[in-house]
Every structure is written in C-alpha cells, then in structure tokens.
Short mmCIF file of C-alpha atoms in Angstrom, two decimals:
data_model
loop_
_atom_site.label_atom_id
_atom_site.label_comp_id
_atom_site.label_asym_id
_atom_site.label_seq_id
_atom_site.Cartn_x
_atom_site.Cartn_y
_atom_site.Cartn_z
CA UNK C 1 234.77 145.00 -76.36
CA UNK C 2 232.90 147.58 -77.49
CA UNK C 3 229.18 148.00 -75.74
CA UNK C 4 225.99 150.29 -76.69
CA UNK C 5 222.55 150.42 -75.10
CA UNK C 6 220.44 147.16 -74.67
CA UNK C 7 217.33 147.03 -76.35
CA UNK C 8 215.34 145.85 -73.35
CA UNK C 9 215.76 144.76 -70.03
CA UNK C 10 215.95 141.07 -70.95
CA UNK C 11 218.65 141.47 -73.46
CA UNK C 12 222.14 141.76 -72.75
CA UNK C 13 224.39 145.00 -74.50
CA UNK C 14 226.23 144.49 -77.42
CA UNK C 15 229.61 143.27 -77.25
CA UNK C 16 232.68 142.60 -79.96
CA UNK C 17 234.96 139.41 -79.11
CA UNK C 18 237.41 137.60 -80.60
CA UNK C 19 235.28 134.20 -79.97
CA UNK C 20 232.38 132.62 -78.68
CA UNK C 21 232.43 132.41 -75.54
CA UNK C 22 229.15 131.10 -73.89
CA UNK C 23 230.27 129.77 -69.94
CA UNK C 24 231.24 133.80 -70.11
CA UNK C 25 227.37 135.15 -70.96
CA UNK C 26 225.25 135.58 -68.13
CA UNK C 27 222.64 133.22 -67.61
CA UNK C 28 218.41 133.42 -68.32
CA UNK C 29 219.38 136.85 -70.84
CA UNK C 30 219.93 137.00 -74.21
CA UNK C 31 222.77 138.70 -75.83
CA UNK C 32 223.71 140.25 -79.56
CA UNK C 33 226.92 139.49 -80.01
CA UNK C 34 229.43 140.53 -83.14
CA UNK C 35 232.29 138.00 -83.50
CA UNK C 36 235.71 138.93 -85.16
CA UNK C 37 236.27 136.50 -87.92
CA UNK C 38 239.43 137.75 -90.05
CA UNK C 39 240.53 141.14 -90.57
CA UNK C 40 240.19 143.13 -94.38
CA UNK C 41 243.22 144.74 -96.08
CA UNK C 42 243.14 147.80 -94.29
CA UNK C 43 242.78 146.05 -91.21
CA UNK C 44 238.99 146.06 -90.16
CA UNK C 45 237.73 143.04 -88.84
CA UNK C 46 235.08 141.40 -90.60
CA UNK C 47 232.29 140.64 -87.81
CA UNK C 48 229.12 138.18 -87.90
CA UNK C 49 226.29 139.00 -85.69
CA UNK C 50 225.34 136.25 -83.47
CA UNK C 51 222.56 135.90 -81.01
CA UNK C 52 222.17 133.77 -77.93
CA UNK C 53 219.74 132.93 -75.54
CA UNK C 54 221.41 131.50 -72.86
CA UNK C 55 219.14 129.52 -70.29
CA UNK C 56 218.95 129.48 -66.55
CA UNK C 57 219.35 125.36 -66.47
CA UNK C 58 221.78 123.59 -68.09
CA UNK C 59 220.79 121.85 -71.69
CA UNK C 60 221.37 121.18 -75.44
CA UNK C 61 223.42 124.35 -77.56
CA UNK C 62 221.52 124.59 -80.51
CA UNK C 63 222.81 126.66 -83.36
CA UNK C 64 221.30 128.33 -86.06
CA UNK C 65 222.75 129.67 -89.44
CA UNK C 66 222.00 131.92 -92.12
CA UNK C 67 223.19 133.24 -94.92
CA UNK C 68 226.23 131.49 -95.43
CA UNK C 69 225.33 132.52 -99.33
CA UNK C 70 224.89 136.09 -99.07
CA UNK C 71 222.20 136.51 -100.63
CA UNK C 72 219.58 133.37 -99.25
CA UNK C 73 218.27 135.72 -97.17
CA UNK C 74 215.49 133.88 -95.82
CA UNK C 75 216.86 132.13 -92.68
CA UNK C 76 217.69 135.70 -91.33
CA UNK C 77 213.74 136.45 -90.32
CA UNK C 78 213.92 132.72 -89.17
CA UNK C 79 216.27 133.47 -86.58
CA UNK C 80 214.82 136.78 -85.66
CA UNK C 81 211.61 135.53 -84.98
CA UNK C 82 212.87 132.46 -83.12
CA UNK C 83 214.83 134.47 -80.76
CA UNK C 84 211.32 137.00 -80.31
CA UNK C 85 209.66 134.21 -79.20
CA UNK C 86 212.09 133.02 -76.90
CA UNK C 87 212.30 133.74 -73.00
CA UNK C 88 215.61 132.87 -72.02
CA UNK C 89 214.77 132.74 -68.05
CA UNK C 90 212.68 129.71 -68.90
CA UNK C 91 215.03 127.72 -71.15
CA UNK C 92 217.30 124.67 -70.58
CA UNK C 93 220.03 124.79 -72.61
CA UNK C 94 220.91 127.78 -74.92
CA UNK C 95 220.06 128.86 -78.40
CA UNK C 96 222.58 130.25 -80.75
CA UNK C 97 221.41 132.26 -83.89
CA UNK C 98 224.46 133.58 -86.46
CA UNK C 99 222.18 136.08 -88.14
CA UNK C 100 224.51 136.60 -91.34
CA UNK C 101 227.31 133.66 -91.75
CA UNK C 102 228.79 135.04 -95.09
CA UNK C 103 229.20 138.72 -94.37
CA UNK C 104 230.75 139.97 -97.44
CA UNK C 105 228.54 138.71 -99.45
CA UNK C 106 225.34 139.23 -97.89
CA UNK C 107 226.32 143.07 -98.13
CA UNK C 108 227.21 142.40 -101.83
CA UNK C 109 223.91 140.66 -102.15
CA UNK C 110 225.87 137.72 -103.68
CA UNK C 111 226.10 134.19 -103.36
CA UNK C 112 229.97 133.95 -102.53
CA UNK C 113 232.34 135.82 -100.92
CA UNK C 114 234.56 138.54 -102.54
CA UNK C 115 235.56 139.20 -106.05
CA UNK C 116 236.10 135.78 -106.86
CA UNK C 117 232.79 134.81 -105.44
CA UNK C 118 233.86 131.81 -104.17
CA UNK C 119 230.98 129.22 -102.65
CA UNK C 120 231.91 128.95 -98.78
CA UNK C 121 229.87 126.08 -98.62
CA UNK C 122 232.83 123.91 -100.68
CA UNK C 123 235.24 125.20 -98.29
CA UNK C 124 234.89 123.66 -94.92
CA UNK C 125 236.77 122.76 -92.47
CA UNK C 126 238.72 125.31 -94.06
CA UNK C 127 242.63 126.28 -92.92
CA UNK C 128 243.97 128.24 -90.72
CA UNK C 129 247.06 129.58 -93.40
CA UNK C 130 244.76 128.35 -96.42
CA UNK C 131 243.42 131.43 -99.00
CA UNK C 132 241.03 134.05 -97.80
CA UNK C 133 237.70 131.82 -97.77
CA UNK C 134 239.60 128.82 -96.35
CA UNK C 135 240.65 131.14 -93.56
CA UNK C 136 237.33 132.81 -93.06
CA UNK C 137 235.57 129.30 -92.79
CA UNK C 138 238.12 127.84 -90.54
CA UNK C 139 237.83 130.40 -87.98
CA UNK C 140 234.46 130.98 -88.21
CA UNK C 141 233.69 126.96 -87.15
CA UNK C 142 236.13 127.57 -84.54
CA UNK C 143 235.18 130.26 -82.85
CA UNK C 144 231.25 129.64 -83.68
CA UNK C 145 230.31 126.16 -85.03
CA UNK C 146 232.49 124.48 -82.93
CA UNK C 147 230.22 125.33 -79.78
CA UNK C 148 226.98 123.89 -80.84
CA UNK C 149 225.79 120.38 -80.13
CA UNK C 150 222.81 120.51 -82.89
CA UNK C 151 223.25 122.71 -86.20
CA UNK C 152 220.30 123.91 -88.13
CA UNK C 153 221.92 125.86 -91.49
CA UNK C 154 219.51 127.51 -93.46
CA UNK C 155 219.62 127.85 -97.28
CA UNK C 156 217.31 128.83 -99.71
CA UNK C 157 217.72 127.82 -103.77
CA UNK C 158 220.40 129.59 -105.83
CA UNK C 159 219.92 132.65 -108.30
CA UNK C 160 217.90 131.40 -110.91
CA UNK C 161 215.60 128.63 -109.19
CA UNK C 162 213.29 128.34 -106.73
CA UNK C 163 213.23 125.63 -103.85
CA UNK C 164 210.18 124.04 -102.24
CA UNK C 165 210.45 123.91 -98.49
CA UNK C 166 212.98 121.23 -97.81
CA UNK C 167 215.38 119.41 -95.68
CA UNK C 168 218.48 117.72 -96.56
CA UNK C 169 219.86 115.17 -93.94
CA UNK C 170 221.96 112.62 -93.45
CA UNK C 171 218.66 109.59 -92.84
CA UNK C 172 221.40 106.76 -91.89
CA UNK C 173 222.06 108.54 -88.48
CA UNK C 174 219.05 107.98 -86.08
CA UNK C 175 219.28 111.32 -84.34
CA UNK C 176 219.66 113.43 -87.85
CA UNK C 177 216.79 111.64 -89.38
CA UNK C 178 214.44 112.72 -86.15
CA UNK C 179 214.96 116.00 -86.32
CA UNK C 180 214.84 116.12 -89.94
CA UNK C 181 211.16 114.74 -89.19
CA UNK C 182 210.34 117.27 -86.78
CA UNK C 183 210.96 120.24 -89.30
CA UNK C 184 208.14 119.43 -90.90
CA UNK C 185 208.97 120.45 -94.22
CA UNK C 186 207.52 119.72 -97.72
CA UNK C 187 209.88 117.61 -98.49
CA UNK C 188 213.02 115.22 -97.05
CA UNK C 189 215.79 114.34 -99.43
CA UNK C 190 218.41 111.88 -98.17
CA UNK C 191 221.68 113.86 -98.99
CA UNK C 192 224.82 112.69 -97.07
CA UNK C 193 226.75 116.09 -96.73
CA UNK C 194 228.64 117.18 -99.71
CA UNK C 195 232.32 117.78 -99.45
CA UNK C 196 233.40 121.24 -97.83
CA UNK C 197 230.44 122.07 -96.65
CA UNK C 198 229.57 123.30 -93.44
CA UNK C 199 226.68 120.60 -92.77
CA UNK C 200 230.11 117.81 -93.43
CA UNK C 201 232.19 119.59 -91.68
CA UNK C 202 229.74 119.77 -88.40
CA UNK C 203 229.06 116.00 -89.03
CA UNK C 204 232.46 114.98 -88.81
CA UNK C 205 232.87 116.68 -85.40
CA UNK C 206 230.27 114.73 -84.24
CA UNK C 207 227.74 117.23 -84.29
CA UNK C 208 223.93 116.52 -85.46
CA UNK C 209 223.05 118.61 -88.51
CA UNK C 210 220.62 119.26 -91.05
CA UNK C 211 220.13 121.92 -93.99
CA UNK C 212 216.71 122.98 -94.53
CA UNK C 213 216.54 125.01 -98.06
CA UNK C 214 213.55 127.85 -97.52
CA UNK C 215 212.46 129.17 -100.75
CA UNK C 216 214.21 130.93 -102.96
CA UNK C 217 217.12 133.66 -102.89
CA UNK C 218 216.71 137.30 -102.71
CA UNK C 219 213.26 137.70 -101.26
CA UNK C 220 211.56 137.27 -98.05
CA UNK C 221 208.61 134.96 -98.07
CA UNK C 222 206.80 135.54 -94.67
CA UNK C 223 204.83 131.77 -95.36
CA UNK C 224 208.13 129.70 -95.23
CA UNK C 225 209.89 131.60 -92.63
CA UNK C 226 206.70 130.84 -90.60
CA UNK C 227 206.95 127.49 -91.42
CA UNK C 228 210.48 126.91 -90.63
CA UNK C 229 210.19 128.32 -87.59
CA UNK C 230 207.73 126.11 -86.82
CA UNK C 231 209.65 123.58 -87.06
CA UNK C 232 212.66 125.03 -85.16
CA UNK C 233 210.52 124.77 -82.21
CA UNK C 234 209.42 121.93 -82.69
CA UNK C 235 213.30 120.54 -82.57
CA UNK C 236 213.83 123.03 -79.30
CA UNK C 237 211.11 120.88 -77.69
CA UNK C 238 212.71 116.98 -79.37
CA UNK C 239 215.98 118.83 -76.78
CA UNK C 240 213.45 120.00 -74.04
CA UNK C 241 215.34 123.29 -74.46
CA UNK C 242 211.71 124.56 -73.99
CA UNK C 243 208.83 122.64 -71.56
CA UNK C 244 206.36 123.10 -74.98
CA UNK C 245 204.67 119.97 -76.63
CA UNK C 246 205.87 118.73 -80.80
CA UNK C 247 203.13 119.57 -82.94
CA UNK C 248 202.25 117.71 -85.82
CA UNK C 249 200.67 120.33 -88.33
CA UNK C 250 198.69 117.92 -90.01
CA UNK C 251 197.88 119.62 -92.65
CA UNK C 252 201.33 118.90 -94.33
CA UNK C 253 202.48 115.39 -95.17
CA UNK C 254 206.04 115.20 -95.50
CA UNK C 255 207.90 113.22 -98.53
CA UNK C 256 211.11 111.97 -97.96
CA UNK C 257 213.11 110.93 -100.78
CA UNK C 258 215.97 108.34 -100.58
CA UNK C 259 217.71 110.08 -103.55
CA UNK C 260 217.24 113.43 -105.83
CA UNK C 261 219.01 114.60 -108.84
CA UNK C 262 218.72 117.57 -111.13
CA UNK C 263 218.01 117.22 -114.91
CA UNK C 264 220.39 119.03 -116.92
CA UNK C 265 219.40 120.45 -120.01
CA UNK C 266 221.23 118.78 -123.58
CA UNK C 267 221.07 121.96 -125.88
CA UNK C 268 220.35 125.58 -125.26
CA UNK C 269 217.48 127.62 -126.06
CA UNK C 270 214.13 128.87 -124.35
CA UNK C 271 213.28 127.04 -121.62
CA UNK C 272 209.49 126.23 -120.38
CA UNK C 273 208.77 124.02 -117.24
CA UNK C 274 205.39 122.64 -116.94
CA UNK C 275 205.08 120.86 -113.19
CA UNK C 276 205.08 122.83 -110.23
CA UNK C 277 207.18 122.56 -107.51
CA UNK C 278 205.94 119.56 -104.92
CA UNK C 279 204.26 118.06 -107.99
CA UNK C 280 204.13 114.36 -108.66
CA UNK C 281 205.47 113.35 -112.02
CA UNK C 282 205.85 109.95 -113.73
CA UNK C 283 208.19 108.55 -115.72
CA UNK C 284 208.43 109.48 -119.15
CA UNK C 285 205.93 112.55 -118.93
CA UNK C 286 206.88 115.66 -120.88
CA UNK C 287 208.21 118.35 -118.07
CA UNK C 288 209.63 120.61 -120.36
CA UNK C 289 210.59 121.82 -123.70
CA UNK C 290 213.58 123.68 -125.23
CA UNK C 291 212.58 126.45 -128.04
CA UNK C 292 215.01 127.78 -130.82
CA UNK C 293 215.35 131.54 -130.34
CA UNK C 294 213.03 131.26 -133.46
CA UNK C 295 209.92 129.56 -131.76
CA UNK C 296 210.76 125.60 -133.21
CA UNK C 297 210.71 123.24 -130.32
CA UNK C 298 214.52 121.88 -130.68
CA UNK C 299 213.77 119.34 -127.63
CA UNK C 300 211.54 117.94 -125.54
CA UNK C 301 212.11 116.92 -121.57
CA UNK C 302 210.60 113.51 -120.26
CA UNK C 303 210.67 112.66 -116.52
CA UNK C 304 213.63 109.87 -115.95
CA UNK C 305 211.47 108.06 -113.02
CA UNK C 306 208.17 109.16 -111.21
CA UNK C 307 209.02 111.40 -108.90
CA UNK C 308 208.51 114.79 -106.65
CA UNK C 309 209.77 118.18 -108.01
CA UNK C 310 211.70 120.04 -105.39
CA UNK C 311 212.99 122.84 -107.05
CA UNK C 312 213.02 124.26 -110.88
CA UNK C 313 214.72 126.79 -113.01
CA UNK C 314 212.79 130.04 -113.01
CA UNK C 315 215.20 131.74 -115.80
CA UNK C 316 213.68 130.61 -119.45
CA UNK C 317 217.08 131.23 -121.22
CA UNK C 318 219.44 128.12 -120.57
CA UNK C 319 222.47 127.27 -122.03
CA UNK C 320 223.24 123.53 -122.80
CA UNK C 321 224.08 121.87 -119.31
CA UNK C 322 222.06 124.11 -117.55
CA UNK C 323 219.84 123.03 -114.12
CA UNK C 324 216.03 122.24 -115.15
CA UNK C 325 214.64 120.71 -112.43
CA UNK C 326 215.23 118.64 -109.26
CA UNK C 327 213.25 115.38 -108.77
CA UNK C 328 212.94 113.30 -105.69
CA UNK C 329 212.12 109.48 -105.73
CA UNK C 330 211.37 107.75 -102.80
CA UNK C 331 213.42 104.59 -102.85
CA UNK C 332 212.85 101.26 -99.89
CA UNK C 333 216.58 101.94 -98.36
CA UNK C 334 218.93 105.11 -97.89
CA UNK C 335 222.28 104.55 -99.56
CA UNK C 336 225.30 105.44 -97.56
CA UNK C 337 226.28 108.24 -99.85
CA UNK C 338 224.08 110.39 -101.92
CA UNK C 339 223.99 113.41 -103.13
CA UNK C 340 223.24 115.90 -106.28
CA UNK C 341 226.51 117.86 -105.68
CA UNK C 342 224.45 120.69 -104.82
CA UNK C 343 224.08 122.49 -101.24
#
C-alpha cells in the first residue's frame, strides 16, 4: 500500500490495505492505518482510518468506534487521546481505534450515509451482495469488527437532543455488565442490542460490547471526552492491557436503569422542557408543556413513573409524535429484552 512519513519514531507509516490485518503489524509500535471498505461509482475506494497499538506481550484486542453516525463526532477526540496516552512497548494485548466508522457521512456532517441517509446502525451484519449500506457494513465488520475481542462504540444523541453521559449494555451477561460499570458514566440503561446494529451484531459473534452515548451531536465537549476516556482506561486495566490500577472517581455515582423509554409528544406545537438532564423526576410531575403557535398551552406533559432523565429534545418546535424526553427507572431485575428502539 501506499506509505508517507511517520509522525514519530514510535509510530508506524501509514499504510492502505484491503483488511485488518494485525499478526502482520509489528509489535510494541503503533500504526495509522486506512482500510478499503467498498469502492464509489467512479471507482475510489472509500477508506476508514484506523489506529492500533499493538503490544509487545500477547493480550485482549480491544476496539474502539466512532462515528458510525457521521456527525456524533465526539468519540473521535476519545480515541485520539486514548491512543496519546498509550505506549505501545508496554502493553499486553493491542488497542484498536476506527477513528471515523461512517465515512460518507461524517464528511457530509450527517447522521447516515449517502443521499438516502440511511442509519448504518439498523443495518448490521449487513450482506455481502445486499444494497450499498448493507455492503458497506458487512465488510466493514469483516475486515474490522470481526478482529476485536471487546467493542467499545461510541455515540452521542441525535440532531435535535442532547444525551447525558451514558452507557447502554446488555446487564444479563456478566462480563458486559462489568465493563459497563467500569465506564463510569452518569448513567447505565439496560438495553439488549437493537436489531441491525453494530453493538447486536458484535454480540452475536460472541464478542463483549457496550455503547456509551457522549453528549450530543455536532460539537466537541472536552468534559465528556475526558470522562469517557476515563473510563476506557479504566476497561484497558479490567483486560490488564495496561499494568495501571481501576479508579473509582468518586465523585460520580452511577444510575443504572433496568429499562428507559422516550415520551412522545400527542399534538404539535412549542415545546418547553423543564428537568434537566440526570434529574430525578416523579411520577405525575409536569415535565413539559406544548404551546399553540399563539401562546395557549394546548397540553401539558406529566412524568409516567419517577424516574432519571437521560436525554431531552433541545428543538422547541415538535410535531405530534415527536421525541420529548428519555426517562430511566431503576427496576429490581433486568428483563431479557429491552429496549427504546433507539441506538
């Protein structure tokens, strides 16, 4: 493949290949790597810049993705600074980073991919002869996904909303729910993985995975990307991918929630939400109210159960059916299938 200058002595050049290949990289360096996914109409490949960190002793592959909507941009400084603060010559096991999963649409700024903007995270495992996304996905968990033994995917909340710091994870599974734990996030929702996405489709392969959802979409927000990180290294040390000690930052309890859902809103109008996000609500307490485009409240928003807000509309116009707010409860027992059809 194709190879420019390395940046320093302890990273490797660049290189293009037609798949992940990690026996191949050299050991106790890491390496920037762009990975041919599927080729455009006039023939270019599309490519998706990975990093690795490859340690000198053998260990867990833990991967890392971003991006995967192009424009929750927030897990792409995670990575970065995870990978600064890595030394691969002292690692056991290797780290992988995939800086920008959904390429066309993180240089569209865009949630999907291509004109028809589909959501690649409702397209997993994807097929090899399938349409364009179903394509893309497939060979990007082949030639990618398919190497890691952990997956971290990182998210942020859609156009529109904002997100707390949060993890979604399957609880049931031991291993999951640990390292859901040591992310130390706001807030845990019990979510068994939502059909065709790429948390499910890692799951079913036998591979450990959790989504943690870091802010909101379009923006960088230095305090959660330090946080996440955080707790990225926190799971490198659960793996002993690096001799450093968990650490408990105790001045965050986190909430996990057996169940969430998102209240929908019945008729359209101005929309005004009153708790913050990670605020306690009970049941039956005014959240929000609806406004005619002529000032009259037309209808007012109680809380279905007590419960923890996770993430809220930020856009005051709404339409009838749409997304108001996201509540958490924290319930005795995890069912063995939730979730709020949203990922």
């Amino acid at each position: 493949g194709a190879r420019r200058a390395a940046d320093s002595g302890n990273v490797e050049f660049d290189v293009v290949v037609d798949e992940l290949d990690l026996d191949s990289l050299a050991l106790g360096k890491t390496h920037k790597i762009w990975v041919r996914i599927i080729d455009t109409a006039v023939g270019i490949p599309l490519k998706v810049p990975v990093l690795v960190a490859r340690g000198k002793l053998p260990g867990k592959i833990l991967g890392l993705t971003a991006a995967l909507h192009g424009n929750e941009v927030n897990g792409i400084p995670v990575i970065q600074s995870v990978f600064s603060l890595l030394n691969p010559a002292k690692l056991c096991g290797t780290v992988v980073g995939v800086l920008v999963a959904n390429v066309v649409g993180y240089e569209e700024s865009t949630r999907g991919m291509g004109l028809r903007g589909k959501d690649l995270n409702r397209c997993f495992p994807g097929r090899p002869d399938g349409d364009c996304e179903a394509q893309y996905v497939y060979w990007l968990f082949q030639k990618i996904i398919a190497k890691f033994e952990v997956l971290i995917d990182l998210h942020t909340a859609s156009q529109g909303r904002e997100n707390s710091l949060y993890v979604r994870a399957s609880m049931n599974n031991d291993e999951v729910a640990a390292i859901a734990q040591l992310q130390k996030s706001q807030i845990i929702v019990h979510n068994t993985s939502p059909d065709g996405s790429l948390r499910a489709a890692a799951m079913a392969e036998g591979i450990p995975a959790i989504t943690v959802e870091i802010g909101d979409c379009s923006v960088l927000q230095p305090r959660f990307v330090s946080h996440a990180r955080r707790g990225i290294f926190n799971i490198l040390s659960y793996y002993s991918i690096i001799a450093a000690p968990i650490v408990s930052y105790g001045d965050r309890d986190t909430v996990v929630c057996g169940k969430s859902s998102w209240i929908y809103t019945p008729v359209g109008g101005m929309l005004r939400i009153y708790p913050r996000l990670t605020q306690w609500v009970e049941e039956g307490e005014e959240i929000a109210v609806i406004r005619s485009v002529f000032g009259a409240i037309v209808h007012r928003v109680p809380a279905p159960c007590r419960g923890i807000i996770i993430g809220r509309a930020t856009n005051p116009v709404a339409r009838a059916g749409d997304r108001i707010v996201h509540i958490g409860t924290v319930v005795s027992s995890f069912a063995a299938e939730s979730h709020d059809g949203h990922e």
